[in-house]
PDB file of C-alpha atoms in Angstrom:
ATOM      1  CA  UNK A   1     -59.116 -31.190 -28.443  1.00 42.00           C
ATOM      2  CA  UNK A   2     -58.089 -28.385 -30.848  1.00 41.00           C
ATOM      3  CA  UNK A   3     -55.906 -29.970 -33.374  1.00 39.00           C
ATOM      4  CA  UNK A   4     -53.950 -26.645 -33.232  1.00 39.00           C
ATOM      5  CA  UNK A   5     -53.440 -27.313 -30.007  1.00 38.00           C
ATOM      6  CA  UNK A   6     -51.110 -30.381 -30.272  1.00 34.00           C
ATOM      7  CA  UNK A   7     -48.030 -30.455 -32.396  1.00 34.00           C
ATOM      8  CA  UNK A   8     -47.550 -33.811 -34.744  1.00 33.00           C
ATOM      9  CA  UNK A   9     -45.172 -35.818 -36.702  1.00 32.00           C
ATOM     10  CA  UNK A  10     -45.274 -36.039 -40.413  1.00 33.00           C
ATOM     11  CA  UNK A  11     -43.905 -37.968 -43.073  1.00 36.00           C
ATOM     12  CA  UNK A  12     -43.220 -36.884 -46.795  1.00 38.00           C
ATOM     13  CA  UNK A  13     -44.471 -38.927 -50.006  1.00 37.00           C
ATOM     14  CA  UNK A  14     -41.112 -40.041 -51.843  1.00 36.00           C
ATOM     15  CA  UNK A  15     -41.636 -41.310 -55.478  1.00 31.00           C
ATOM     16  CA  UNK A  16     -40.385 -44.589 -56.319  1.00 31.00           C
ATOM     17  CA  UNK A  17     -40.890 -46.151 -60.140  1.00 29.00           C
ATOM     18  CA  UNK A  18     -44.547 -46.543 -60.380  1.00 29.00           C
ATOM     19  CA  UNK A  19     -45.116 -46.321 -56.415  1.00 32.00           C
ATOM     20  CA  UNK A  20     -45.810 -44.652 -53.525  1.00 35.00           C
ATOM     21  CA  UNK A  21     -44.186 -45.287 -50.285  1.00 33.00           C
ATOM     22  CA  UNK A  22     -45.447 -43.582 -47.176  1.00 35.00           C
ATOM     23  CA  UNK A  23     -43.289 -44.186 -43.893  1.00 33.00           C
ATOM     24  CA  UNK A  24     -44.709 -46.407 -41.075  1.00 32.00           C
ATOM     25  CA  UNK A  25     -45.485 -42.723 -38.859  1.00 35.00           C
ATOM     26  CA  UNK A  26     -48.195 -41.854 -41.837  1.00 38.00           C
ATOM     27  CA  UNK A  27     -49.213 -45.506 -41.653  1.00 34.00           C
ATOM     28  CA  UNK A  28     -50.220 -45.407 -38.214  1.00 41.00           C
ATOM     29  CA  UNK A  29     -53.316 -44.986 -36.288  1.00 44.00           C
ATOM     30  CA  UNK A  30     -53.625 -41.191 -35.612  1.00 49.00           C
ATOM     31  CA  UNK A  31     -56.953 -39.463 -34.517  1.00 68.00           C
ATOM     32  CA  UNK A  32     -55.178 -35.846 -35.601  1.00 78.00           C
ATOM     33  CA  UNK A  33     -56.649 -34.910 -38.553  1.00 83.00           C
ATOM     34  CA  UNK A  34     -54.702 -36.088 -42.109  1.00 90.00           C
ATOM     35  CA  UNK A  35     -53.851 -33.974 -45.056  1.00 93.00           C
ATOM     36  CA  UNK A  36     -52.615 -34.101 -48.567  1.00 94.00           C
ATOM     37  CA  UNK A  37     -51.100 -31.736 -50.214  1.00 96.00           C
ATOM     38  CA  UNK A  38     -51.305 -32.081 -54.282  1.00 95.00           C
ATOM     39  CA  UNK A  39     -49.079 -29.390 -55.905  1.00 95.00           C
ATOM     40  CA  UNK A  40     -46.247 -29.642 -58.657  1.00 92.00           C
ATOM     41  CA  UNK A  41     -44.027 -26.802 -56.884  1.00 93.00           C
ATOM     42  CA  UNK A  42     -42.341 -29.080 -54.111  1.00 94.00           C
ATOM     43  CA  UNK A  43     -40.883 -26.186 -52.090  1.00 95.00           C
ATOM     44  CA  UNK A  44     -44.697 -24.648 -51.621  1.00 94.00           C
ATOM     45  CA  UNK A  45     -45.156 -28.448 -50.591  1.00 95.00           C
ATOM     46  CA  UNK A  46     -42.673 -28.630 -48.189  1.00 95.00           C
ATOM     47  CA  UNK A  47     -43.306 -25.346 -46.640  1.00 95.00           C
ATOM     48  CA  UNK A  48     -47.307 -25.708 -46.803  1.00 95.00           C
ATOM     49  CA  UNK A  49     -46.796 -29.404 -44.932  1.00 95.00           C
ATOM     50  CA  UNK A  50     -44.534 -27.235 -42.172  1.00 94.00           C
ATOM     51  CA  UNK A  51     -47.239 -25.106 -41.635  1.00 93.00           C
ATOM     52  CA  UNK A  52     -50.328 -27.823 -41.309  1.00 93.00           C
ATOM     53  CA  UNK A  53     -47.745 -29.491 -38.652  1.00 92.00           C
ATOM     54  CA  UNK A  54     -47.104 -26.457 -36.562  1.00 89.00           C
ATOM     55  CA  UNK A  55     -50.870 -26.377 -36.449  1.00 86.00           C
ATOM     56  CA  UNK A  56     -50.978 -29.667 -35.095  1.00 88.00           C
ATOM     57  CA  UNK A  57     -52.242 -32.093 -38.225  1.00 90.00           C
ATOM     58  CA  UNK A  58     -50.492 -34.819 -40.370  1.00 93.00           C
ATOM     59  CA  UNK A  59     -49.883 -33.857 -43.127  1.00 95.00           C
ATOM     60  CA  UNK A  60     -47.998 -35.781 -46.273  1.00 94.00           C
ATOM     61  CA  UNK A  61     -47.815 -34.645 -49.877  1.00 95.00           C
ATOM     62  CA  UNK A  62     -47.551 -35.317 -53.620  1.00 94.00           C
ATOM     63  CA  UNK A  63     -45.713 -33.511 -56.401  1.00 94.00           C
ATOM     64  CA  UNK A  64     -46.983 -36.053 -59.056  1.00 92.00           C
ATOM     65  CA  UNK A  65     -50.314 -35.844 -60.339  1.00 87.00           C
ATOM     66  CA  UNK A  66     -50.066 -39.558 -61.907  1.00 88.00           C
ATOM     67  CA  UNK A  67     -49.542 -40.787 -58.264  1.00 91.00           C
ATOM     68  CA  UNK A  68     -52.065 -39.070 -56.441  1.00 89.00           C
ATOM     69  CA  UNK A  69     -54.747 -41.521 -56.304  1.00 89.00           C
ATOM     70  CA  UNK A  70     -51.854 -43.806 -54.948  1.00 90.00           C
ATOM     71  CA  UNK A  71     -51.026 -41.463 -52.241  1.00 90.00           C
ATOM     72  CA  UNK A  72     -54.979 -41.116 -51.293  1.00 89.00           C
ATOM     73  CA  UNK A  73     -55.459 -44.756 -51.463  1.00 87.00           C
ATOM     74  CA  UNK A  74     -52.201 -45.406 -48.912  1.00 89.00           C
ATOM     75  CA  UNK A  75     -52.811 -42.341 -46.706  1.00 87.00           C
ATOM     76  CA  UNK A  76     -56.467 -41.841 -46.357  1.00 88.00           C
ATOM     77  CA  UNK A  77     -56.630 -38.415 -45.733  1.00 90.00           C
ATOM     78  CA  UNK A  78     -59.241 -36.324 -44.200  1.00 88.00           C
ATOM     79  CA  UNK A  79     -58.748 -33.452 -46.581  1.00 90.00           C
ATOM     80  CA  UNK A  80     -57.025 -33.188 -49.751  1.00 92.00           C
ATOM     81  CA  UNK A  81     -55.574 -29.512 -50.683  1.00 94.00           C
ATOM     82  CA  UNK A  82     -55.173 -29.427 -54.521  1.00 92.00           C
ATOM     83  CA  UNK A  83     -53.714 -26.733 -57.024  1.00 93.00           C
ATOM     84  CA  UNK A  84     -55.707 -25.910 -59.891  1.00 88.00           C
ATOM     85  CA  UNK A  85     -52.448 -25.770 -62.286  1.00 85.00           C
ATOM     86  CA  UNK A  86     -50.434 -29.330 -61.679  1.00 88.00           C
ATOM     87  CA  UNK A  87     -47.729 -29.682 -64.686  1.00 83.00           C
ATOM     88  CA  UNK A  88     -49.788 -32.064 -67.490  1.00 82.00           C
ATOM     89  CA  UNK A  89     -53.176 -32.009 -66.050  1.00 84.00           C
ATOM     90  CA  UNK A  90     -55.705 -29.769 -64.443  1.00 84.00           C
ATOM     91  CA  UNK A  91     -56.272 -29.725 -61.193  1.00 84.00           C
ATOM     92  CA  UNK A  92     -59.856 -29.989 -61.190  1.00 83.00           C
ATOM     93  CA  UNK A  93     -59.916 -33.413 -63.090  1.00 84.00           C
ATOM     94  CA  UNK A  94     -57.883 -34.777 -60.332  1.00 86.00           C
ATOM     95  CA  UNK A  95     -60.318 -33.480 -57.885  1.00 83.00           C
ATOM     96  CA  UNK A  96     -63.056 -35.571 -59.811  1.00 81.00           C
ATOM     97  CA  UNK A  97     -60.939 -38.448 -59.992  1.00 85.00           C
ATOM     98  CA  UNK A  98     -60.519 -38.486 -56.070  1.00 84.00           C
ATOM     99  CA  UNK A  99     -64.069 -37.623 -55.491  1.00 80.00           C
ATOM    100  CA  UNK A 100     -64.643 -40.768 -57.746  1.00 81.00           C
ATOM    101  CA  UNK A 101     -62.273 -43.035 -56.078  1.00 79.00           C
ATOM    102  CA  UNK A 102     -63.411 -41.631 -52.550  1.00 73.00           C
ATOM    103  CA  UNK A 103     -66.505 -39.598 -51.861  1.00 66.00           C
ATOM    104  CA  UNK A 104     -65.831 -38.948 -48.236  1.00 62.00           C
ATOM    105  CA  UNK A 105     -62.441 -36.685 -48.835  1.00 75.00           C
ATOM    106  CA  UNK A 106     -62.964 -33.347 -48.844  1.00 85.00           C
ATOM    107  CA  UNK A 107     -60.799 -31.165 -51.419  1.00 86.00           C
ATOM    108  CA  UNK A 108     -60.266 -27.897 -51.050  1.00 88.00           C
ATOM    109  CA  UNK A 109     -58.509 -26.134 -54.451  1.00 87.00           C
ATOM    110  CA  UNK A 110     -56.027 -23.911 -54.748  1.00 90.00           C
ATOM    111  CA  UNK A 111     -54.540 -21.241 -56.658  1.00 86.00           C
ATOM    112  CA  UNK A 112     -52.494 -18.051 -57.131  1.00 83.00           C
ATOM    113  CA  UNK A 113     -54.632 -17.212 -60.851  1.00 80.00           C
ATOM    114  CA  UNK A 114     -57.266 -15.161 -58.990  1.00 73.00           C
ATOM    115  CA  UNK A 115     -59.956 -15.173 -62.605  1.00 74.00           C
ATOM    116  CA  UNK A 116     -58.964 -19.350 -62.561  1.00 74.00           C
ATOM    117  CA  UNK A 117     -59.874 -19.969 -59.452  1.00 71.00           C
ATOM    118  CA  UNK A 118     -62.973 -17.941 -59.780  1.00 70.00           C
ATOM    119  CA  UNK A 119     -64.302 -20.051 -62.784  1.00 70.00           C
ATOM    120  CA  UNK A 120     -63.486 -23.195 -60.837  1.00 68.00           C
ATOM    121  CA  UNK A 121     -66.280 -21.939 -58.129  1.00 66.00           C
ATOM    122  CA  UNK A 122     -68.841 -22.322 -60.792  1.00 64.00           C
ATOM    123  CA  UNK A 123     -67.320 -25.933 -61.553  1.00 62.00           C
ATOM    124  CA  UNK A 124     -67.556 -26.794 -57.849  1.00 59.00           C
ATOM    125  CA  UNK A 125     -69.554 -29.743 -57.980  1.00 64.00           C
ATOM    126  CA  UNK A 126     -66.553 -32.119 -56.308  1.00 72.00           C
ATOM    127  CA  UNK A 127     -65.148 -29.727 -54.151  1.00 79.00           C
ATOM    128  CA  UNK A 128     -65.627 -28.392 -50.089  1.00 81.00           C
ATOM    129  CA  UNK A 129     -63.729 -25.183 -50.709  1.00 80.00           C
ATOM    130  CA  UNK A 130     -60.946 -22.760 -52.617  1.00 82.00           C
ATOM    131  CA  UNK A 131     -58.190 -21.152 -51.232  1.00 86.00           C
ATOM    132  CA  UNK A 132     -56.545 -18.077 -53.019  1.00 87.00           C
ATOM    133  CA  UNK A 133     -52.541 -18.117 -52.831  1.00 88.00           C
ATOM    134  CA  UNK A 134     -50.985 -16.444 -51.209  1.00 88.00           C
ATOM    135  CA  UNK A 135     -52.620 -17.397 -47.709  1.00 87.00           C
ATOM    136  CA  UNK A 136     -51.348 -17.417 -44.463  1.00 87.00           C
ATOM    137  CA  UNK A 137     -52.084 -20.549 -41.133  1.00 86.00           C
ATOM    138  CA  UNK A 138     -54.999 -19.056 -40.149  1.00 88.00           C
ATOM    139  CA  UNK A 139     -56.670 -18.585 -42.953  1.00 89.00           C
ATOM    140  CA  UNK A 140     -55.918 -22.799 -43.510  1.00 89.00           C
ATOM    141  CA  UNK A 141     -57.004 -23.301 -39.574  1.00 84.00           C
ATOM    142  CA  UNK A 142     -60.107 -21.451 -40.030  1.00 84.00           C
ATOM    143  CA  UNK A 143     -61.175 -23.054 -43.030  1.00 83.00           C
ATOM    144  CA  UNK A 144     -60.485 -26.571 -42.102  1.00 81.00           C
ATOM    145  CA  UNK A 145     -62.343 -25.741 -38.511  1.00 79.00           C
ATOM    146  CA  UNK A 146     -65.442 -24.539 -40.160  1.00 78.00           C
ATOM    147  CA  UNK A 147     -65.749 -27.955 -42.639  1.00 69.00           C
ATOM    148  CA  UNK A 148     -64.863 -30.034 -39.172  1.00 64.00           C
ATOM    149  CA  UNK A 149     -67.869 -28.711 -37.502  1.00 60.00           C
ATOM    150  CA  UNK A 150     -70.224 -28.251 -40.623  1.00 56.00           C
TER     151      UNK A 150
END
């Protein structure tokens, strides 16, 4: 089935001193497909993570780029949606770390700096896909059909 076809439940990251905590929904078995959501702006977040659950996937985020790799680790996404500008570090280095720490996520980048997200295309090497900002659910829904049938 059409994972835009079923609405889901989601849970949202909450930072705790040096952790992560996920509630026991996120923890749980779910054959929808999983996404993270790395961006410093936590209204997009919020608003992006509404979206991916009206079209029917789990969906958690992260507003932290020091805990992402925590997040990954506890929520094992399917897809990891990543903003090239994350306050202290670049997105793209965080896309390498993940890629490092787990080669099976794929990571689509974002960004609203149309020339920045062009010259991340030619450093591409760790990720599935960009995604220029503003975008809309079907542009998200089309692109995350097309890598789940490639």
């Amino acid at each position: 089935a059409d994972p835009a076809d079923k609405p889901s439940d989601c849970a949202t990251l909450t930072r705790q001193p040096r952790r992560v905590i996920l509630s026991p929904l996120s923890m749980a078995a779910n054959p929808t497909p999983t996404i993270l959501i790395v961006d410093d702006d936590e209204e997009f977040c919020r608003e992006f993570r509404d979206m991916l659950v009206n079209c029917g996937y789990v969906a958690e985020y992260c507003c932290d780029p020091d805990l992402v790799l925590d997040a990954e680790e506890q929520f094992c996404p399917d897809a990891v949606f990543i903003d090239l500008w994350l306050r202290g570090q670049d997105g793209l280095h965080v896309a390498w770390q993940l890629t490092m720490a787990n080669e099976v996520v794929q990571l689509f980048v974002m960004s609203g700096d149309h020339h920045r997200l062009r010259c991340a295309v030619r450093e591409r090497s760790c990720v599935t896909g960009f995604l220029e900002k503003p975008f809309d659910r079907m542009t998200v829904s089309a692109l995350l059909r097309s890598q789940r049938s490639a």
